Amino acid sequence: QKEVEQNSGPLSVPEGAIASLNCTYSDRGSQSFFWYRQYSGKSPELIMFIYSNGDKEDGRFTAQLNKASQYVSLLIRDSQPSDSATYLCAVSYRDDKIIFGKGTRLHILP
Amino acid sequence: KAGVTQTPRYLIKTRGQQVTLSCSPISGHRSVSWYQQTPGQGLQFLFEYFSETQRNKGNFPGRFSGRQFSNSRSEMNVSTLELGDSALYLCASSLELGAGANVLTFGAGSRLTVL
């Protein structure tokens, strides 16, 4: 059974600080890794994807992938109240199925 | 460029009934995938359609089915509704086959309540 695990939170972070969101996955055959953001009452929207080990930066967001340890993380620098949302980690496998974690609720404190 | 359009947005059904949900993908996107989202289980993959053929299927009973038309629009059907089918049903489109290899753009969802 392939699993994607996230801490449900809520994770409370002061405005301007770095928010660190973590995700672990069970299958070493995983190939692609995604972070989606979902505001309350809205649908998920892609923030970043990463395929290779290491870091990938896009503006205030950095995705980090460590395949040996089977985890992927998302760092949000200079956190803003508008970053308050649920962040979904998603992992895809060779058969192209994608499995989502249950999400981490992030709350940025003004 | 229009996004992914799902209809209806909200619906209420009773146990035993059946429901059909519709999804129009972004123009040019050929793959449509469907997901069920509930507070307890999170976002779960139902199936993916490409070129009018189901290419991938999640672990849901046969009561859940779908199809895709030649214009890439897709419908999903749930028969013999159960209380546990109450959920937000999300459709996502992507350019090519392989929900895992392509960026997914989600529609606003259809919220189904089964009484």
PDB file of C-alpha atoms in Angstrom:
ATOM      1  CA  GLN A   1       0.000   0.000   0.000  1.00  0.00           C
ATOM      2  CA  LYS A   2       1.644   3.200  -1.160  1.00  0.00           C
ATOM      3  CA  GLU A   3       1.352   5.974   1.376  1.00  0.00           C
ATOM      4  CA  VAL A   4       2.100   9.652   1.588  1.00  0.00           C
ATOM      5  CA  GLU A   5       2.258  11.012   5.107  1.00  0.00           C
ATOM      6  CA  GLN A   6       1.962  14.585   6.288  1.00  0.00           C
ATOM      7  CA  ASN A   7       1.499  16.108   9.714  1.00  0.00           C
ATOM      8  CA  SER A   8      -2.062  17.431   9.734  1.00  0.00           C
ATOM      9  CA  GLY A   9      -1.166  20.484  11.793  1.00  0.00           C
ATOM     10  CA  PRO A  10      -2.184  23.170  12.258  1.00  0.00           C
ATOM     11  CA  LEU A  11       1.313  24.550  11.921  1.00  0.00           C
ATOM     12  CA  SER A  12       1.436  28.092  13.260  1.00  0.00           C
ATOM     13  CA  VAL A  13       4.226  30.339  12.022  1.00  0.00           C
ATOM     14  CA  PRO A  14       4.757  34.055  12.736  1.00  0.00           C
ATOM     15  CA  GLU A  15       4.537  36.393   9.779  1.00  0.00           C
ATOM     16  CA  GLY A  16       7.931  36.880   8.173  1.00  0.00           C
ATOM     17  CA  ALA A  17       9.356  33.595   9.470  1.00  0.00           C
ATOM     18  CA  ILE A  18      10.141  30.439   7.503  1.00  0.00           C
ATOM     19  CA  ALA A  19       7.416  27.798   7.323  1.00  0.00           C
ATOM     20  CA  SER A  20       8.679  24.247   6.905  1.00  0.00           C
ATOM     21  CA  LEU A  21       6.298  21.571   5.655  1.00  0.00           C
ATOM     22  CA  ASN A  22       7.316  17.942   5.485  1.00  0.00           C
ATOM     23  CA  CYS A  23       6.101  14.861   3.662  1.00  0.00           C
ATOM     24  CA  THR A  24       7.276  11.246   3.664  1.00  0.00           C
ATOM     25  CA  TYR A  25       6.401   8.549   1.162  1.00  0.00           C
ATOM     26  CA  SER A  26       6.575   4.804   1.318  1.00  0.00           C
ATOM     27  CA  ASP A  27       7.542   3.643  -2.171  1.00  0.00           C
ATOM     28  CA  ARG A  28      11.116   4.021  -3.397  1.00  0.00           C
ATOM     29  CA  GLY A  29       9.791   3.779  -6.948  1.00  0.00           C
ATOM     30  CA  SER A  30       8.258   7.218  -6.654  1.00  0.00           C
ATOM     31  CA  GLN A  31       9.217   9.465  -9.532  1.00  0.00           C
ATOM     32  CA  SER A  32       7.585  12.873  -9.285  1.00  0.00           C
ATOM     33  CA  PHE A  33       6.737  15.022  -6.305  1.00  0.00           C
ATOM     34  CA  PHE A  34       4.301  17.895  -6.123  1.00  0.00           C
ATOM     35  CA  TRP A  35       3.164  20.517  -3.650  1.00  0.00           C
ATOM     36  CA  TYR A  36      -0.356  21.871  -4.003  1.00  0.00           C
ATOM     37  CA  ARG A  37      -1.935  24.646  -1.961  1.00  0.00           C
ATOM     38  CA  GLN A  38      -5.628  24.572  -1.122  1.00  0.00           C
ATOM     39  CA  TYR A  39      -7.408  27.517   0.418  1.00  0.00           C
ATOM     40  CA  SER A  40     -10.503  26.782   2.451  1.00  0.00           C
ATOM     41  CA  GLY A  41     -13.436  26.150   0.134  1.00  0.00           C
ATOM     42  CA  LYS A  42     -11.261  26.237  -2.958  1.00  0.00           C
ATOM     43  CA  SER A  43      -9.629  23.627  -5.167  1.00  0.00           C
ATOM     44  CA  PRO A  44      -5.932  22.708  -5.024  1.00  0.00           C
ATOM     45  CA  GLU A  45      -3.465  24.677  -7.083  1.00  0.00           C
ATOM     46  CA  LEU A  46       0.078  23.648  -7.935  1.00  0.00           C
ATOM     47  CA  ILE A  47       2.905  25.463  -6.195  1.00  0.00           C
ATOM     48  CA  MET A  48       5.898  23.410  -7.249  1.00  0.00           C
ATOM     49  CA  PHE A  49       7.044  20.066  -8.555  1.00  0.00           C
ATOM     50  CA  ILE A  50      10.418  18.374  -8.203  1.00  0.00           C
ATOM     51  CA  TYR A  51      11.871  15.281  -9.833  1.00  0.00           C
ATOM     52  CA  SER A  52      15.512  15.210  -8.789  1.00  0.00           C
ATOM     53  CA  ASN A  53      17.289  15.069  -5.470  1.00  0.00           C
ATOM     54  CA  GLY A  54      18.211  18.430  -4.028  1.00  0.00           C
ATOM     55  CA  ASP A  55      16.551  21.828  -3.861  1.00  0.00           C
ATOM     56  CA  LYS A  56      14.360  23.685  -6.292  1.00  0.00           C
ATOM     57  CA  GLU A  57      13.588  27.336  -5.672  1.00  0.00           C
ATOM     58  CA  ASP A  58      10.759  29.469  -7.018  1.00  0.00           C
ATOM     59  CA  GLY A  59      10.396  32.864  -5.432  1.00  0.00           C
ATOM     60  CA  ARG A  60       9.684  32.467  -1.733  1.00  0.00           C
ATOM     61  CA  PHE A  61       9.177  28.719  -2.114  1.00  0.00           C
ATOM     62  CA  THR A  62      11.834  25.995  -2.007  1.00  0.00           C
ATOM     63  CA  ALA A  63      11.115  22.313  -2.508  1.00  0.00           C
ATOM     64  CA  GLN A  64      13.627  19.831  -1.156  1.00  0.00           C
ATOM     65  CA  LEU A  65      13.783  16.187  -2.169  1.00  0.00           C
ATOM     66  CA  ASN A  66      15.762  13.413  -0.510  1.00  0.00           C
ATOM     67  CA  LYS A  67      15.021  10.108  -2.217  1.00  0.00           C
ATOM     68  CA  ALA A  68      17.336   8.095   0.036  1.00  0.00           C
ATOM     69  CA  SER A  69      15.363   9.182   3.090  1.00  0.00           C
ATOM     70  CA  GLN A  70      12.070   9.240   1.187  1.00  0.00           C
ATOM     71  CA  TYR A  71      10.990  12.696   2.163  1.00  0.00           C
ATOM     72  CA  VAL A  72      10.126  15.897   0.404  1.00  0.00           C
ATOM     73  CA  SER A  73       9.713  19.258   2.058  1.00  0.00           C
ATOM     74  CA  LEU A  74       8.468  22.721   1.218  1.00  0.00           C
ATOM     75  CA  LEU A  75       9.983  25.841   2.716  1.00  0.00           C
ATOM     76  CA  ILE A  76       8.141  29.134   2.564  1.00  0.00           C
ATOM     77  CA  ARG A  77      10.342  32.134   3.302  1.00  0.00           C
ATOM     78  CA  ASP A  78       9.017  35.467   4.561  1.00  0.00           C
ATOM     79  CA  SER A  79       5.655  33.870   5.365  1.00  0.00           C
ATOM     80  CA  GLN A  80       2.617  36.031   4.690  1.00  0.00           C
ATOM     81  CA  PRO A  81      -0.935  35.768   6.056  1.00  0.00           C
ATOM     82  CA  SER A  82      -2.001  34.908   2.491  1.00  0.00           C
ATOM     83  CA  ASP A  83       0.075  31.718   2.783  1.00  0.00           C
ATOM     84  CA  SER A  84      -2.417  30.383   5.344  1.00  0.00           C
ATOM     85  CA  ALA A  85      -3.885  27.324   3.634  1.00  0.00           C
ATOM     86  CA  THR A  86      -3.680  23.549   3.522  1.00  0.00           C
ATOM     87  CA  TYR A  87      -0.628  22.236   1.699  1.00  0.00           C
ATOM     88  CA  LEU A  88      -0.954  18.908  -0.067  1.00  0.00           C
ATOM     89  CA  CYS A  89       2.022  16.754  -0.910  1.00  0.00           C
ATOM     90  CA  ALA A  90       1.517  14.472  -3.913  1.00  0.00           C
ATOM     91  CA  VAL A  91       3.669  11.626  -5.188  1.00  0.00           C
ATOM     92  CA  SER A  92       3.443   9.797  -8.487  1.00  0.00           C
ATOM     93  CA  TYR A  93       4.641   6.320  -9.345  1.00  0.00           C
ATOM     94  CA  ARG A  94       5.726   4.419 -12.413  1.00  0.00           C
ATOM     95  CA  ASP A  95       2.128   3.531 -13.197  1.00  0.00           C
ATOM     96  CA  ASP A  96       1.349   7.254 -13.301  1.00  0.00           C
ATOM     97  CA  LYS A  97      -1.072   7.091 -10.421  1.00  0.00           C
ATOM     98  CA  ILE A  98      -0.738  10.025  -8.116  1.00  0.00           C
ATOM     99  CA  ILE A  99      -1.273   9.764  -4.392  1.00  0.00           C
ATOM    100  CA  PHE A 100      -1.952  12.768  -2.213  1.00  0.00           C
ATOM    101  CA  GLY A 101      -1.188  13.200   1.447  1.00  0.00           C
ATOM    102  CA  LYS A 102      -4.003  14.432   3.657  1.00  0.00           C
ATOM    103  CA  GLY A 103      -2.408  17.831   3.892  1.00  0.00           C
ATOM    104  CA  THR A 104      -0.890  20.135   6.493  1.00  0.00           C
ATOM    105  CA  ARG A 105      -2.871  23.144   7.637  1.00  0.00           C
ATOM    106  CA  LEU A 106      -0.614  26.190   7.825  1.00  0.00           C
ATOM    107  CA  HIS A 107      -1.585  29.269   9.802  1.00  0.00           C
ATOM    108  CA  ILE A 108       0.532  32.409   9.507  1.00  0.00           C
ATOM    109  CA  LEU A 109       0.187  34.583  12.580  1.00  0.00           C
ATOM    110  CA  PRO A 110       0.067  38.353  11.811  1.00  0.00           C
TER     111      PRO A 110
ATOM    112  CA  LYS B   1      -8.104  30.958 -21.287  1.00  0.00           C
ATOM    113  CA  ALA B   2     -11.006  29.278 -19.511  1.00  0.00           C
ATOM    114  CA  GLY B   3     -10.148  26.971 -16.638  1.00  0.00           C
ATOM    115  CA  VAL B   4     -11.558  23.580 -15.771  1.00  0.00           C
ATOM    116  CA  THR B   5     -15.330  23.779 -15.487  1.00  0.00           C
ATOM    117  CA  GLN B   6     -17.317  21.412 -13.315  1.00  0.00           C
ATOM    118  CA  THR B   7     -21.077  21.147 -13.086  1.00  0.00           C
ATOM    119  CA  PRO B   8     -23.108  21.079 -10.983  1.00  0.00           C
ATOM    120  CA  ARG B   9     -21.303  22.838  -8.142  1.00  0.00           C
ATOM    121  CA  TYR B  10     -23.621  21.561  -5.438  1.00  0.00           C
ATOM    122  CA  LEU B  11     -26.132  18.762  -5.315  1.00  0.00           C
ATOM    123  CA  ILE B  12     -28.115  16.820  -2.775  1.00  0.00           C
ATOM    124  CA  LYS B  13     -29.213  13.253  -3.362  1.00  0.00           C
ATOM    125  CA  THR B  14     -30.722  10.470  -1.282  1.00  0.00           C
ATOM    126  CA  ARG B  15     -29.348   7.000  -0.688  1.00  0.00           C
ATOM    127  CA  GLY B  16     -29.884   4.640  -3.595  1.00  0.00           C
ATOM    128  CA  GLN B  17     -30.047   7.368  -6.223  1.00  0.00           C
ATOM    129  CA  GLN B  18     -27.442   7.901  -8.883  1.00  0.00           C
ATOM    130  CA  VAL B  19     -25.588  11.050  -9.889  1.00  0.00           C
ATOM    131  CA  THR B  20     -23.698  12.284 -12.939  1.00  0.00           C
ATOM    132  CA  LEU B  21     -21.029  14.969 -12.709  1.00  0.00           C
ATOM    133  CA  SER B  22     -19.550  16.807 -15.656  1.00  0.00           C
ATOM    134  CA  CYS B  23     -16.102  18.237 -16.314  1.00  0.00           C
ATOM    135  CA  SER B  24     -14.872  20.369 -19.203  1.00  0.00           C
ATOM    136  CA  PRO B  25     -11.072  20.530 -19.299  1.00  0.00           C
ATOM    137  CA  ILE B  26      -8.888  23.428 -20.309  1.00  0.00           C
ATOM    138  CA  SER B  27      -8.888  23.814 -24.067  1.00  0.00           C
ATOM    139  CA  GLY B  28      -6.128  21.655 -25.512  1.00  0.00           C
ATOM    140  CA  HIS B  29      -5.841  19.420 -22.457  1.00  0.00           C
ATOM    141  CA  ARG B  30      -6.475  15.835 -23.377  1.00  0.00           C
ATOM    142  CA  SER B  31      -6.285  14.100 -20.000  1.00  0.00           C
ATOM    143  CA  VAL B  32      -8.978  14.319 -17.356  1.00  0.00           C
ATOM    144  CA  SER B  33      -8.676  12.770 -13.923  1.00  0.00           C
ATOM    145  CA  TRP B  34     -11.186  12.617 -11.107  1.00  0.00           C
ATOM    146  CA  TYR B  35     -10.643  12.757  -7.345  1.00  0.00           C
ATOM    147  CA  GLN B  36     -12.778  12.401  -4.266  1.00  0.00           C
ATOM    148  CA  GLN B  37     -11.963  14.644  -1.313  1.00  0.00           C
ATOM    149  CA  THR B  38     -13.280  14.024   2.192  1.00  0.00           C
ATOM    150  CA  PRO B  39     -12.074  15.346   5.557  1.00  0.00           C
ATOM    151  CA  GLY B  40     -11.171  11.855   6.740  1.00  0.00           C
ATOM    152  CA  GLN B  41      -9.496  10.380   3.673  1.00  0.00           C
ATOM    153  CA  GLY B  42      -8.160  13.451   1.955  1.00  0.00           C
ATOM    154  CA  LEU B  43      -7.835  13.566  -1.809  1.00  0.00           C
ATOM    155  CA  GLN B  44      -8.192  10.146  -3.412  1.00  0.00           C
ATOM    156  CA  PHE B  45      -7.680   9.261  -7.066  1.00  0.00           C
ATOM    157  CA  LEU B  46     -10.713   7.828  -8.834  1.00  0.00           C
ATOM    158  CA  PHE B  47      -9.694   7.453 -12.489  1.00  0.00           C
ATOM    159  CA  GLU B  48      -8.010   9.103 -15.443  1.00  0.00           C
ATOM    160  CA  TYR B  49      -9.244   9.348 -19.024  1.00  0.00           C
ATOM    161  CA  PHE B  50      -7.268  10.071 -22.155  1.00  0.00           C
ATOM    162  CA  SER B  51      -8.474   9.806 -25.754  1.00  0.00           C
ATOM    163  CA  GLU B  52     -11.858   8.551 -24.571  1.00  0.00           C
ATOM    164  CA  THR B  53     -10.272   5.596 -22.751  1.00  0.00           C
ATOM    165  CA  GLN B  54      -9.858   4.962 -19.056  1.00  0.00           C
ATOM    166  CA  ARG B  55      -6.089   4.709 -18.521  1.00  0.00           C
ATOM    167  CA  ASN B  56      -5.821   4.469 -14.748  1.00  0.00           C
ATOM    168  CA  LYS B  57      -8.178   3.572 -11.960  1.00  0.00           C
ATOM    169  CA  GLY B  58      -8.059   4.028  -8.211  1.00  0.00           C
ATOM    170  CA  ASN B  59      -9.397   1.713  -5.535  1.00  0.00           C
ATOM    171  CA  PHE B  60     -13.076   2.539  -5.690  1.00  0.00           C
ATOM    172  CA  PRO B  61     -16.011   0.148  -6.168  1.00  0.00           C
ATOM    173  CA  GLY B  62     -17.639  -0.407  -9.526  1.00  0.00           C
ATOM    174  CA  ARG B  63     -20.435   1.983  -8.569  1.00  0.00           C
ATOM    175  CA  PHE B  64     -18.037   4.723  -9.610  1.00  0.00           C
ATOM    176  CA  SER B  65     -17.637   5.001 -13.355  1.00  0.00           C
ATOM    177  CA  GLY B  66     -16.788   7.582 -15.932  1.00  0.00           C
ATOM    178  CA  ARG B  67     -16.321   8.320 -19.564  1.00  0.00           C
ATOM    179  CA  GLN B  68     -14.670  10.831 -21.833  1.00  0.00           C
ATOM    180  CA  PHE B  69     -16.021  12.251 -25.035  1.00  0.00           C
ATOM    181  CA  SER B  70     -14.202  13.099 -28.248  1.00  0.00           C
ATOM    182  CA  ASN B  71     -13.965  16.764 -27.221  1.00  0.00           C
ATOM    183  CA  SER B  72     -12.179  15.656 -24.004  1.00  0.00           C
ATOM    184  CA  ARG B  73     -15.128  16.536 -21.797  1.00  0.00           C
ATOM    185  CA  SER B  74     -15.664  13.923 -19.126  1.00  0.00           C
ATOM    186  CA  GLU B  75     -18.460  12.690 -16.934  1.00  0.00           C
ATOM    187  CA  MET B  76     -18.390  10.545 -13.850  1.00  0.00           C
ATOM    188  CA  ASN B  77     -21.315   8.582 -12.505  1.00  0.00           C
ATOM    189  CA  VAL B  78     -21.975   7.176  -9.075  1.00  0.00           C
ATOM    190  CA  SER B  79     -24.796   4.667  -8.817  1.00  0.00           C
ATOM    191  CA  THR B  80     -26.641   3.407  -5.760  1.00  0.00           C
ATOM    192  CA  LEU B  81     -25.426   6.289  -3.643  1.00  0.00           C
ATOM    193  CA  GLU B  82     -24.351   5.657  -0.062  1.00  0.00           C
ATOM    194  CA  LEU B  83     -23.998   8.137   2.781  1.00  0.00           C
ATOM    195  CA  GLY B  84     -20.222   7.727   2.575  1.00  0.00           C
ATOM    196  CA  ASP B  85     -20.219   9.073  -0.967  1.00  0.00           C
ATOM    197  CA  SER B  86     -20.804  12.558   0.384  1.00  0.00           C
ATOM    198  CA  ALA B  87     -17.697  14.420  -0.680  1.00  0.00           C
ATOM    199  CA  LEU B  88     -16.173  17.055  -2.891  1.00  0.00           C
ATOM    200  CA  TYR B  89     -15.520  15.582  -6.321  1.00  0.00           C
ATOM    201  CA  LEU B  90     -12.695  17.289  -8.120  1.00  0.00           C
ATOM    202  CA  CYS B  91     -11.824  17.044 -11.759  1.00  0.00           C
ATOM    203  CA  ALA B  92      -8.360  17.927 -13.003  1.00  0.00           C
ATOM    204  CA  SER B  93      -7.063  18.293 -16.521  1.00  0.00           C
ATOM    205  CA  SER B  94      -3.563  18.034 -17.896  1.00  0.00           C
ATOM    206  CA  LEU B  95      -1.993  18.262 -21.311  1.00  0.00           C
ATOM    207  CA  GLU B  96      -1.011  14.654 -21.693  1.00  0.00           C
ATOM    208  CA  LEU B  97      -1.557  11.257 -20.136  1.00  0.00           C
ATOM    209  CA  GLY B  98      -0.132  10.549 -16.748  1.00  0.00           C
ATOM    210  CA  ALA B  99      -1.560  12.473 -13.839  1.00  0.00           C
ATOM    211  CA  GLY B 100       1.711  12.009 -12.076  1.00  0.00           C
ATOM    212  CA  ALA B 101       3.918  13.341 -14.809  1.00  0.00           C
ATOM    213  CA  ASN B 102       1.922  16.394 -15.694  1.00  0.00           C
ATOM    214  CA  VAL B 103       0.781  19.460 -13.883  1.00  0.00           C
ATOM    215  CA  LEU B 104      -2.827  19.124 -12.813  1.00  0.00           C
ATOM    216  CA  THR B 105      -5.240  22.026 -13.019  1.00  0.00           C
ATOM    217  CA  PHE B 106      -8.262  21.439 -10.842  1.00  0.00           C
ATOM    218  CA  GLY B 107     -11.819  22.584 -11.304  1.00  0.00           C
ATOM    219  CA  ALA B 108     -13.824  24.138  -8.497  1.00  0.00           C
ATOM    220  CA  GLY B 109     -15.399  20.804  -7.661  1.00  0.00           C
ATOM    221  CA  SER B 110     -18.863  19.360  -7.267  1.00  0.00           C
ATOM    222  CA  ARG B 111     -19.982  19.028  -3.682  1.00  0.00           C
ATOM    223  CA  LEU B 112     -22.261  16.034  -3.279  1.00  0.00           C
ATOM    224  CA  THR B 113     -24.349  15.496  -0.172  1.00  0.00           C
ATOM    225  CA  VAL B 114     -26.112  12.158   0.225  1.00  0.00           C
ATOM    226  CA  LEU B 115     -28.985  12.075   2.701  1.00  0.00           C
TER     227      LEU B 115
END
